[in-house]
Coordinates of C-alpha atoms and ligand atoms in Angstrom, one line a residue:
Chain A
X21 CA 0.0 0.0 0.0
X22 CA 2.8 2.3 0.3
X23 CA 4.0 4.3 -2.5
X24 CA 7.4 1.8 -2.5
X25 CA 5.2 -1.0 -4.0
X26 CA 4.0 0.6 -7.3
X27 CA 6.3 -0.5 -9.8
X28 CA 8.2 2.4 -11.2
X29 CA 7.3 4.5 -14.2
X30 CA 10.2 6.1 -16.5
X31 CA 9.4 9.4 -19.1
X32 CA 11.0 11.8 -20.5
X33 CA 9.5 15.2 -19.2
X34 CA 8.4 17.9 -21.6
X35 CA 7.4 21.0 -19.3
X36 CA 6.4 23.2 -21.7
X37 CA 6.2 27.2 -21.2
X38 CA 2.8 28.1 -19.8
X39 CA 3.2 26.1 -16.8
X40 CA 7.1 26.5 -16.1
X41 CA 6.7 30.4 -16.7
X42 CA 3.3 31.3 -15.3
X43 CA 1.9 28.6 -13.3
X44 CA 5.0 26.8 -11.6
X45 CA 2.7 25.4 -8.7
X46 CA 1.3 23.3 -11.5
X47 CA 4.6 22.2 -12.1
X48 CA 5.1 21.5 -8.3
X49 CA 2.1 19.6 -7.6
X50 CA 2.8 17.3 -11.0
X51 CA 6.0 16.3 -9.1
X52 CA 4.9 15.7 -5.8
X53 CA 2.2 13.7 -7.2
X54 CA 4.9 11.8 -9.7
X55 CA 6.9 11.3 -6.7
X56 CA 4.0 9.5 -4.6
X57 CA 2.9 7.5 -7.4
X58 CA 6.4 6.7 -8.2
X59 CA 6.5 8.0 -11.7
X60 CA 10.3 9.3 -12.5
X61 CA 10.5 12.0 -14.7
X62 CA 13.7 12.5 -16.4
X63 CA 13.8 16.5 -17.7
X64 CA 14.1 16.6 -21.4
X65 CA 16.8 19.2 -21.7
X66 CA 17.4 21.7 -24.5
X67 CA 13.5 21.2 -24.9
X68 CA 11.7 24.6 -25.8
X69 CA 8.2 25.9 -27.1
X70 CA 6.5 22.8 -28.2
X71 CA 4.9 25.2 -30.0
X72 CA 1.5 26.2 -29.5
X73 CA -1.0 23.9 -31.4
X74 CA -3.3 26.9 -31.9
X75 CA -1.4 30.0 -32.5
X76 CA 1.8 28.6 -33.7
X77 CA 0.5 26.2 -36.3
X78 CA -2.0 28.8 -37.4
X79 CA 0.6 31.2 -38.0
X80 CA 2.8 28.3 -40.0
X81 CA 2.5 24.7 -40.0
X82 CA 5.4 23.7 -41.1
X83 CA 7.6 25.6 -38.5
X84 CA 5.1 24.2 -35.9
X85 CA 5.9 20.8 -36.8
X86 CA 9.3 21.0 -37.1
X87 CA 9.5 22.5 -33.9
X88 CA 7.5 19.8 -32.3
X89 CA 10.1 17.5 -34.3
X90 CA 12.5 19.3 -32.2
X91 CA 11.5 18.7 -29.5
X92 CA 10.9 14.5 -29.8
X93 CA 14.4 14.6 -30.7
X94 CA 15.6 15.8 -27.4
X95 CA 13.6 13.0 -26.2
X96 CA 15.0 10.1 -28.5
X97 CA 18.6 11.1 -27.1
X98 CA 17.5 10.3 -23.4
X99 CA 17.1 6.7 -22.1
X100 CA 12.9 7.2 -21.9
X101 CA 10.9 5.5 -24.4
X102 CA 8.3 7.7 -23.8
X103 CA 7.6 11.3 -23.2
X104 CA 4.9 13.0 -20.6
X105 CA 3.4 16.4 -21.0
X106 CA 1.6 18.0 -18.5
X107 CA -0.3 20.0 -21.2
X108 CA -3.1 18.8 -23.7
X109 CA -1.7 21.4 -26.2
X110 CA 2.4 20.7 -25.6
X111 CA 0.9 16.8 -26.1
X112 CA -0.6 17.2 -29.2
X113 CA 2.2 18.9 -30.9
X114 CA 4.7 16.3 -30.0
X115 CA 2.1 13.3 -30.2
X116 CA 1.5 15.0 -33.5
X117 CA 5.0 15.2 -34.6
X118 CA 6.2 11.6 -33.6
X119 CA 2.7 10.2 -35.3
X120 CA 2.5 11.9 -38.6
X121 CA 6.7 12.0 -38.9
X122 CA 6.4 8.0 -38.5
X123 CA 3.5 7.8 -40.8
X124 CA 4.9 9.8 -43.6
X125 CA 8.2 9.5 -44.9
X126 CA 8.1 12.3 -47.1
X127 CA 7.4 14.9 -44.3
X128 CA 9.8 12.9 -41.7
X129 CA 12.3 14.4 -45.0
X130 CA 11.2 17.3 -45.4
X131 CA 11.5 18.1 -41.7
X132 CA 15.0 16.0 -41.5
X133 CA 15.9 18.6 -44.1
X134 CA 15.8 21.6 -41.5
X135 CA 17.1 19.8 -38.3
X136 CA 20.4 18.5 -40.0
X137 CA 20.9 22.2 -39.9
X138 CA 21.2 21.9 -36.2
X139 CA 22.8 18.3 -35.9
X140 CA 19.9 16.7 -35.3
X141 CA 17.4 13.8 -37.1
X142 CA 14.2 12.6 -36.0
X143 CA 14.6 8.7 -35.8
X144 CA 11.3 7.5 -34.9
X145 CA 12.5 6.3 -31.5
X146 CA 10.0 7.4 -29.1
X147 CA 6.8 5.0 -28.7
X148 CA 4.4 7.6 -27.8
X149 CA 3.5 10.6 -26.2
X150 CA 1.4 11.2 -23.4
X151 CA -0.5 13.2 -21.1
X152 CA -0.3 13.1 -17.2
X153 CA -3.4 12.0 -16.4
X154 CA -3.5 9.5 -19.4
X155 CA -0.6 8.1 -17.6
X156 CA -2.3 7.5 -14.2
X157 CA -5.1 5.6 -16.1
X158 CA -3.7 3.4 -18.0
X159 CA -0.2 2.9 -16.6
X160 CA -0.6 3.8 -12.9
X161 CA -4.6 2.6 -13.2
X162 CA -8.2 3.4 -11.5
X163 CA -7.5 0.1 -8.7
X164 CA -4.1 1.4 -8.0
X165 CA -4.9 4.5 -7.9
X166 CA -7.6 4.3 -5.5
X167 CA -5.5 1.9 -2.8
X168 CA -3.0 4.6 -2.7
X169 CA -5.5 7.2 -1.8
X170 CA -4.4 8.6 2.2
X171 CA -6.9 11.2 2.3
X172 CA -10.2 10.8 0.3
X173 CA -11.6 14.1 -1.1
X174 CA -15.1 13.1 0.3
X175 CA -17.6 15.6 -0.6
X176 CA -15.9 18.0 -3.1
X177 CA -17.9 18.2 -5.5
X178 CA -15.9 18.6 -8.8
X179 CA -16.7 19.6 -12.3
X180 CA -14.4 18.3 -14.5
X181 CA -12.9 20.2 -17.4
X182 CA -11.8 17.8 -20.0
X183 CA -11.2 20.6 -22.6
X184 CA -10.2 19.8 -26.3
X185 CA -6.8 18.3 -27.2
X186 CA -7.0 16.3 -24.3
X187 CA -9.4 14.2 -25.8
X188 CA -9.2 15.0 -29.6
X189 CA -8.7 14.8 -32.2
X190 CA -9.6 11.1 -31.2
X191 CA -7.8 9.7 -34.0
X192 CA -4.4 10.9 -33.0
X193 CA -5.1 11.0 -28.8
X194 CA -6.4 8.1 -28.8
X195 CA -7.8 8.2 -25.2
X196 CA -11.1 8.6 -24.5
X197 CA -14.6 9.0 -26.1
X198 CA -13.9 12.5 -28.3
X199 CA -17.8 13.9 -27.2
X200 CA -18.6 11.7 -24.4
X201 CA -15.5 11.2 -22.3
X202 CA -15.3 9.6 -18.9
X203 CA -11.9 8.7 -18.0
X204 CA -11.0 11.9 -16.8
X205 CA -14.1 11.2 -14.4
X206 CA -13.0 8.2 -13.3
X207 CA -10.0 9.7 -12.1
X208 CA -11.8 12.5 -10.1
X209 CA -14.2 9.6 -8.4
X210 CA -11.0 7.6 -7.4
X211 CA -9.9 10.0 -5.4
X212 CA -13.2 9.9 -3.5
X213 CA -14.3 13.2 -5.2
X214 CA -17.7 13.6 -6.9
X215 CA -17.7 14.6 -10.4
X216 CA -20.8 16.6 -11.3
X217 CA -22.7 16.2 -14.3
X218 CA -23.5 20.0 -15.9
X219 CA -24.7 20.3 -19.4
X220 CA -21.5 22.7 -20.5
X221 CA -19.2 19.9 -19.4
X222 CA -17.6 19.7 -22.6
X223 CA -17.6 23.2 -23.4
X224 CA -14.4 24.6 -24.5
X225 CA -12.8 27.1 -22.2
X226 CA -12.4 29.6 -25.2
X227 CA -9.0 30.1 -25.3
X228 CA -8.2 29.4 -28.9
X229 CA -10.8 32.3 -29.4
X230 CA -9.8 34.6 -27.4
X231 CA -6.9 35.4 -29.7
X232 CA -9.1 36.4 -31.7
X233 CA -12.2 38.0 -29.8
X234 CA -12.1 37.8 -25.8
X235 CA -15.7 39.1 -25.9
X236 CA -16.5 36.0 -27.2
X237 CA -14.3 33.3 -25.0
X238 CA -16.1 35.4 -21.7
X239 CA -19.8 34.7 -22.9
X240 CA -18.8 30.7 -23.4
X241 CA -17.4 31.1 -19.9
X242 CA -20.2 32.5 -18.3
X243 CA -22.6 29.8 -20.0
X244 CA -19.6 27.2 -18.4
X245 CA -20.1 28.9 -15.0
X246 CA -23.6 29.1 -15.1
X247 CA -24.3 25.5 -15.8
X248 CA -21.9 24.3 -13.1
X249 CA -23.1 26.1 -10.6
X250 CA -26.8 24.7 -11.4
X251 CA -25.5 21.1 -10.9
X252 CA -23.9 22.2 -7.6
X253 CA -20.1 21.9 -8.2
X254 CA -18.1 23.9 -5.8
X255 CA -14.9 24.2 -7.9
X256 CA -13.2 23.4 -11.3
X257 CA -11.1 20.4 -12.1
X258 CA -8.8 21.0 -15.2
X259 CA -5.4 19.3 -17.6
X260 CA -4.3 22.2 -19.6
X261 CA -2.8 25.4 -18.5
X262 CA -5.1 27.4 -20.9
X263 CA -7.9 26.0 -19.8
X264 CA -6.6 26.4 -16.1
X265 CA -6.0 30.2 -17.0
X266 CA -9.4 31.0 -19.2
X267 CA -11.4 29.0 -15.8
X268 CA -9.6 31.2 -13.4
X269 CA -9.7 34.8 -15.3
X270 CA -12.4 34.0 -16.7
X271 CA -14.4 34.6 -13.7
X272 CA -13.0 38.0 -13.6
X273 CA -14.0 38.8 -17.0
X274 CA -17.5 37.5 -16.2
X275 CA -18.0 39.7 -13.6
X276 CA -17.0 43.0 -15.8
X277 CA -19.4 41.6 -19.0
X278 CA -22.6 40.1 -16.4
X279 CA -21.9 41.9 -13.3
X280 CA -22.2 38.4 -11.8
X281 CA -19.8 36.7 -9.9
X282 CA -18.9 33.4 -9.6
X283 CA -16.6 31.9 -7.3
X284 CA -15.0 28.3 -8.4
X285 CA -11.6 28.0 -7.3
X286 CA -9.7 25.9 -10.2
X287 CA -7.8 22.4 -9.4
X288 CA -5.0 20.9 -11.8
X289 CA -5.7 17.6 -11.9
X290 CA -2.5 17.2 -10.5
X291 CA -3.6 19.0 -7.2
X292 CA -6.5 16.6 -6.7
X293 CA -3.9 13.4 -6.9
X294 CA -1.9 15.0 -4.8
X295 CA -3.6 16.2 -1.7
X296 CA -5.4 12.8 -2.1
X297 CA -2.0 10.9 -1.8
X298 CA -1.5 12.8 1.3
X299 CA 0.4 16.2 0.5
X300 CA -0.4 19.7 2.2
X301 CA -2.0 22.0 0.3
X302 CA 1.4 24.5 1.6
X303 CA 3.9 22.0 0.0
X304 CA 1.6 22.4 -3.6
X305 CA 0.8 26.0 -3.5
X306 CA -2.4 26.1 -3.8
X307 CA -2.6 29.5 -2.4
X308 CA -1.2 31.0 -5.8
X309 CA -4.5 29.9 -7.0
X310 CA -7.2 32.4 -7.6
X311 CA -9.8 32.5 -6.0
X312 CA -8.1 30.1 -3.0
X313 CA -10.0 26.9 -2.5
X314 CA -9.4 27.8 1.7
X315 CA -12.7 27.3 2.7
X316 CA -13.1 23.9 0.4
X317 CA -9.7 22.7 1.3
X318 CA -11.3 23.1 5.2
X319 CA -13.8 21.2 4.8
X320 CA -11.9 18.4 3.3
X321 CA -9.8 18.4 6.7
X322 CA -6.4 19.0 4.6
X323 CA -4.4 21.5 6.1
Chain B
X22 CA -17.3 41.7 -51.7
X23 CA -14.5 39.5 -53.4
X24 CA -16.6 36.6 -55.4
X25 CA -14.0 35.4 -57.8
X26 CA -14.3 32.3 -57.8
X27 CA -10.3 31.3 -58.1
X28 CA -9.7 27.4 -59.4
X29 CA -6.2 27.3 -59.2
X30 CA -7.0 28.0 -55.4
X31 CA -9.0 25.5 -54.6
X32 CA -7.5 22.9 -56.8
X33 CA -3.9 23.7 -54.4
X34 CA -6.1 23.4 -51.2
X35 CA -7.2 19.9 -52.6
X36 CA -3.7 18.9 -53.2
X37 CA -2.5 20.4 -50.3
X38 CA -1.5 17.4 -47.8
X39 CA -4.1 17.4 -45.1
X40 CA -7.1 18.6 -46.8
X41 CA -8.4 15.9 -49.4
X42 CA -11.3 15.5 -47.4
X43 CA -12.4 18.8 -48.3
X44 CA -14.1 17.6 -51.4
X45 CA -15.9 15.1 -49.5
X46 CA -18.0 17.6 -47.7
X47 CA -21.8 17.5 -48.8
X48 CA -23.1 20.5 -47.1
X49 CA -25.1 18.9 -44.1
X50 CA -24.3 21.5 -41.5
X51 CA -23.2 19.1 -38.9
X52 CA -20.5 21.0 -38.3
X53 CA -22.0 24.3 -37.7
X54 CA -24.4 22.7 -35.5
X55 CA -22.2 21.5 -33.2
X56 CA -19.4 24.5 -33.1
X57 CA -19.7 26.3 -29.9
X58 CA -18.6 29.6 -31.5
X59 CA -21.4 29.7 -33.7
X60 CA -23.7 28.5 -31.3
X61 CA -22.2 31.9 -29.2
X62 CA -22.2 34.2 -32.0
X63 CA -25.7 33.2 -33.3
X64 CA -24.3 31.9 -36.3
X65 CA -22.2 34.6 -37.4
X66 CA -19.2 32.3 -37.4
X67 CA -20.5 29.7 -40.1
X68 CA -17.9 26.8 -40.5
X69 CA -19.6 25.2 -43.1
X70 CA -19.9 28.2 -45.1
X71 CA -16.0 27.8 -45.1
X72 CA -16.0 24.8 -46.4
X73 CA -18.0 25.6 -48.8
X74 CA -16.2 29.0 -50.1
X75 CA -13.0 26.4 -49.8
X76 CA -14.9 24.3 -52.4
X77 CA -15.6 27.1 -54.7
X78 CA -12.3 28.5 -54.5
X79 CA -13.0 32.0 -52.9
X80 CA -9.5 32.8 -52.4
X81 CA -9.7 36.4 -51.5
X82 CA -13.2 36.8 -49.6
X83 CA -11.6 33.9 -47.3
X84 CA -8.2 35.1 -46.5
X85 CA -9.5 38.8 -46.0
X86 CA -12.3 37.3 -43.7
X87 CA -11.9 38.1 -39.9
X88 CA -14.2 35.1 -38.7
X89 CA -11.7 32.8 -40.1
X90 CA -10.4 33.6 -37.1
X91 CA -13.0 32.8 -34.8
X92 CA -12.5 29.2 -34.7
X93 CA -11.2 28.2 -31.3
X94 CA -9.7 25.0 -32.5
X95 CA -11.9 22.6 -30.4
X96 CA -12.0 19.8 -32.9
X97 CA -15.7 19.1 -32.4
X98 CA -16.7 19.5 -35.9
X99 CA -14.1 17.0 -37.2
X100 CA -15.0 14.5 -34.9
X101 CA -18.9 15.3 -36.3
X102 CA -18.8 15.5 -39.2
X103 CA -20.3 12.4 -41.8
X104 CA -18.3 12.6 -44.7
X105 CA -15.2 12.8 -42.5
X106 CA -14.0 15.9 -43.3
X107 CA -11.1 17.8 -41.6
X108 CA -12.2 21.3 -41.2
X109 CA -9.1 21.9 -38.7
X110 CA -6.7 21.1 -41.6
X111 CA -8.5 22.9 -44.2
X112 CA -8.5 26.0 -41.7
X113 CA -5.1 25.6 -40.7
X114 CA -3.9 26.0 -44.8
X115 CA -6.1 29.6 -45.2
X116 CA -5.1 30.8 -42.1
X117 CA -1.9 30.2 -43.1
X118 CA -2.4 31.7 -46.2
X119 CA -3.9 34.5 -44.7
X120 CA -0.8 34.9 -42.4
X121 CA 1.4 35.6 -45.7
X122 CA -1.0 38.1 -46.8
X123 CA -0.4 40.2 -43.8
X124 CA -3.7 38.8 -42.4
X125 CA -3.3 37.1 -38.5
X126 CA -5.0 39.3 -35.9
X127 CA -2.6 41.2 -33.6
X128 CA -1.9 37.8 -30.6
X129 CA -1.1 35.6 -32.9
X130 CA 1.8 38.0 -34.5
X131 CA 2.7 38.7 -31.0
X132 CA 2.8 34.9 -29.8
X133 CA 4.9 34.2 -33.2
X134 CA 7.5 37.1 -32.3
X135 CA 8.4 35.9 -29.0
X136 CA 8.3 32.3 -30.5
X137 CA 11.4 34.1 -32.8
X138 CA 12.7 36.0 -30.4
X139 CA 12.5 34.0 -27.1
X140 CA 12.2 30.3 -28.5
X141 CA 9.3 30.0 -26.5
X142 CA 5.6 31.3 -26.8
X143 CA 5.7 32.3 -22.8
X144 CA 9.1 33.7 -21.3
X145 CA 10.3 33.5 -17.7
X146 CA 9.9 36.8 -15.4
X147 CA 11.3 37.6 -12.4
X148 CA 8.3 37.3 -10.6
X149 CA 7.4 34.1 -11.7
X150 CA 11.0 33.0 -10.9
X151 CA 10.6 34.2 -7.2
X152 CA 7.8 31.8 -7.3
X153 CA 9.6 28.9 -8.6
X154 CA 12.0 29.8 -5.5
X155 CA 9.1 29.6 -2.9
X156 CA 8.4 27.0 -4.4
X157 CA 11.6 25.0 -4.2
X158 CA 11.7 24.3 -7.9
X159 CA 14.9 26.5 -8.5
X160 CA 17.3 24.5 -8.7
X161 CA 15.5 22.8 -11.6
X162 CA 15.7 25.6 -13.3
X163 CA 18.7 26.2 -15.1
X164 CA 19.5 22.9 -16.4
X165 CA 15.7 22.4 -17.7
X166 CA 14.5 25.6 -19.1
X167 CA 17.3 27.0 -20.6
X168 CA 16.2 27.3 -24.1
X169 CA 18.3 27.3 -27.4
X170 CA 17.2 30.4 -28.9
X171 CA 20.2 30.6 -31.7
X172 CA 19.6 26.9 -32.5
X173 CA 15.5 27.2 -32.8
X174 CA 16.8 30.3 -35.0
X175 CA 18.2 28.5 -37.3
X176 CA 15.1 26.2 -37.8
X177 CA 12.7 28.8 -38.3
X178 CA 14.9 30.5 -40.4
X179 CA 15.4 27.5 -42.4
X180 CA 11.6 27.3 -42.4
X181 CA 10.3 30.8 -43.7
X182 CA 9.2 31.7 -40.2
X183 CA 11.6 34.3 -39.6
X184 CA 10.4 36.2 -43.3
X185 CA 6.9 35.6 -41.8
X186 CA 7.4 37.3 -38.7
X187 CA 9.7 39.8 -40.2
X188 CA 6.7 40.9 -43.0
X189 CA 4.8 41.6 -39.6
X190 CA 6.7 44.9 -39.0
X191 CA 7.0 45.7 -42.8
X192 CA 3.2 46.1 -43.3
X193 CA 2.3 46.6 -39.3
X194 CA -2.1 46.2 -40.6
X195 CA -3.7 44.4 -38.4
X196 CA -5.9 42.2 -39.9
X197 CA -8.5 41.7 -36.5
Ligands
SF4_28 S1 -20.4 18.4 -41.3 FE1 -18.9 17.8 -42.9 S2 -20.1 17.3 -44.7 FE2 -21.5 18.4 -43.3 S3 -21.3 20.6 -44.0 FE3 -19.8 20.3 -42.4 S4 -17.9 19.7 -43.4 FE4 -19.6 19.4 -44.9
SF4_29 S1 -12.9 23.5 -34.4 FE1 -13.6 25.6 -34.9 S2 -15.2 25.3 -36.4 FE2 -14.9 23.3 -35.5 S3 -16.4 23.2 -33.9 FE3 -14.5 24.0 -32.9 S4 -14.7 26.2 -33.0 FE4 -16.2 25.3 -34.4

């Protein structure tokens, strides 16, 4: 039962930017929970923008893969056969890149092309990509999961944020159902959590529109707020740093548009394992997260 | 408004790697029905009427179009759609397109300038690395985020990107 008899779990780390540069706690509470579950995470060094799936690739998509390409490269020079992100957008541009590079040897060329220019090739050596919490379902598992629990999140009602490139597109992720996922849930549940059902659950948090129009991004938000707090969840449970940031400003934004505030703090999946597996909410930082999930965190018992 | 209707366009948007579905699309509206930005926008976002300038080869009235924009990349439609069209692809290529005719609204230059300049879409600052200190996660720091700038350089240079981002500063419209 203790964390010493899970078998261990080797990947290469991608980090990413958003988290790393904006939202570190994120960062922190991936690697206490990594550490509990005994996942080791080797750093991919000399890794950088992965790029963005969104505004990178719309801007050229050629650059955006060959970045990504990049990127997997680092990877295939480390001992890890695979690579974790902690992002749904850093993992689809690498899952993208090792995929469609593997798949199609006249792009793997064509992209081979630019990185000799920088000493590297992409060999087709890494077996996959994948996302945190795709990790703790299928490698770590629901069962496991659940016997490692030390401090059940009873009560805390939760409503999950799958968001988009978590889950799609399906055909590349591979995960879960692309409209009507549950693995995500399943997670939540194990941890003695309730996952709400609200009818926005698979609304996206807007971000990739907000490049374009924020006006737009803060009216899907307040629809998102408005049907979680009819089903009765107290706070937000997220696996993308945009989606963590839209969730959490969004509420702000809200307010100015609706004069209506809503209150949900916003949980990285990541914080949920962890305070479940027995860390303090000081050792995570949850209070860098706006608004603070004190008076939730109270009831819960977790200090 | 531009109605040319421009074969040569949409014959290069069929051939171009990543949109051959497009001439599968039959005009059902599945994907429009289940985009969240058109549901916001009470249709004024249309996807399908993309596709369907896309098929007719409206080459100017697309790139110049500001909703092209709009899409926030969810995905949804793809996975929707009957005929098993990409509409992400096909959006992808004009928006690409659109970015070489000076076109990309104002974040998306911005994101691809510090992607140039900083080999990274988001760069550290020092409040953030007062954080990471609190945190205990500094001495992570140097050996894992230090990013290659002057090698990433060379890649997008070798790419075009650099001309891209550079043609952002010689014609400075902002296509939003
Ligand atoms: S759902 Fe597919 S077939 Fe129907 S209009 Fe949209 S792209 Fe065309
Ligand atoms: S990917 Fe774009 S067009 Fe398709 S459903 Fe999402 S927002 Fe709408």
């Amino acid at each position: 039962m203790t964390e010493a008899t899970s078998p261990q779990i080797d990947k290469a780390l991608f980090l990413g930017c958003v988290i790393p540069a904006r939202i570190p706690f994120i960062e922190k509470s991936a690697k206490v929970a990594c550490k509990l579950l005994n996942i080791h995470l080797n750093p991919m060094k000399g890794a950088a923008c992965c790029p963005d799936p969104i505004g990178i690739n719309s801007v050229d998509e050629k650059t955006w893969i060959t970045l990504a390409s990049r990127n997997v490269t680092v990877a295939e020079a480390m001992p890890e056969t695979e690579i974790m992100g902690l992002c749904s957008g850093c993992v689809l541009s690498l899952k993208s890149a090792n995929q469609k590079l593997k798949e199609d040897a006249h792009l793997r060329d064509e992209v081979n092309e630019h990185l000799i220019k920088v000493d590297k090739q992409f060999a087709g050596k890494i077996e996959t990509v994948r996302h945190f919490a795709q990790v703790i379902h299928e490698e770590v598992g629901i069962d496991r999961l659940k016997s490692l629990v030390k401090h059940p999140l009873t009560g805390l009602k939760v409503a999950v944020h799958y968001g988009c490139h978590f889950i799609r597109p399906s055909e590349l992720i591979g995960f879960d159902d692309p409209i009507q996922p549950r693995k995500l849930d399943e997670i939540v549940r194990a941890l003695g959590a309730e996952s709400v059902d609200y009818s926005e659950k698979m609304l996206c948090c807007g971000t990739g529109v907000a490049n374009a129009s924020d006006d737009i991004a803060t009216k899907m938000n307040y629809r998102k707020y408005t049907s979680a707090q009819e089903a009765g969840a107290e706070c937000f449970c997220v696996v993308c740093p945009s989606c963590y940031q839209m969730l959490e400003g969004g509420q702000r934004n809200v307010r100015k548009m609706f004069k209506e505030k809503f209150s949900f703090p916003v949980f990285y999946i990541t914080d949920l394992i962890a305070l479940a597996l027995g860390a303090s909410s000081e050792e995570i930082g949850l209070k860098y997260h706006r608004p603070k999930p004190n008076k939730l965190l109270e009831a819960l018992g977790i200090e | 408004m531009a109605s040319t209707i421009d074969f040569t366009f949409r014959n290069l948007l069929l051939q171009t790697h990543g949109s051959e579905t497009l001439s599968y699309c039959y005009q059902c509206a599945t994907c429009t029905g289940s985009c969240p930005v058109s549901k916001e926008t009470g249709g004024r976002y249309n996807p399908r009427r993309i596709i369907e300038r896309s098929l007719l080869g409206m080459k100017e009235s697309l790139i110049n179009d500001p909703t092209l924009w709009l899409c926030t990349m969810c995905d949804t439609c793809d996975e929707s759609c009957p005929q098993g069209v990409v509409l992400t692809e096909i959006f992808t290529i004009l928006k690409n397109m659109a970015v070489k005719a000076g076109k990309a609204p104002q974040r998306y230059k911005d994101q691809a300038r510090s992607v140039w300049e900083n080999g990274v879409s988001v760069p550290f600052m020092d409040s953030i690395l007062r954080r990471r200190r609190d945190l205990e996660l500094e001495e992570e720091l140097d050996e894992n985020v230090v990013v290659p700038v002057e090698e990433l350089q060379v890649l997008m240079e070798s790419t075009g990107f650099k001309e891209i981002v550079t043609s952002f500063d010689d014609n400075g419209e902002d296509g939003d």
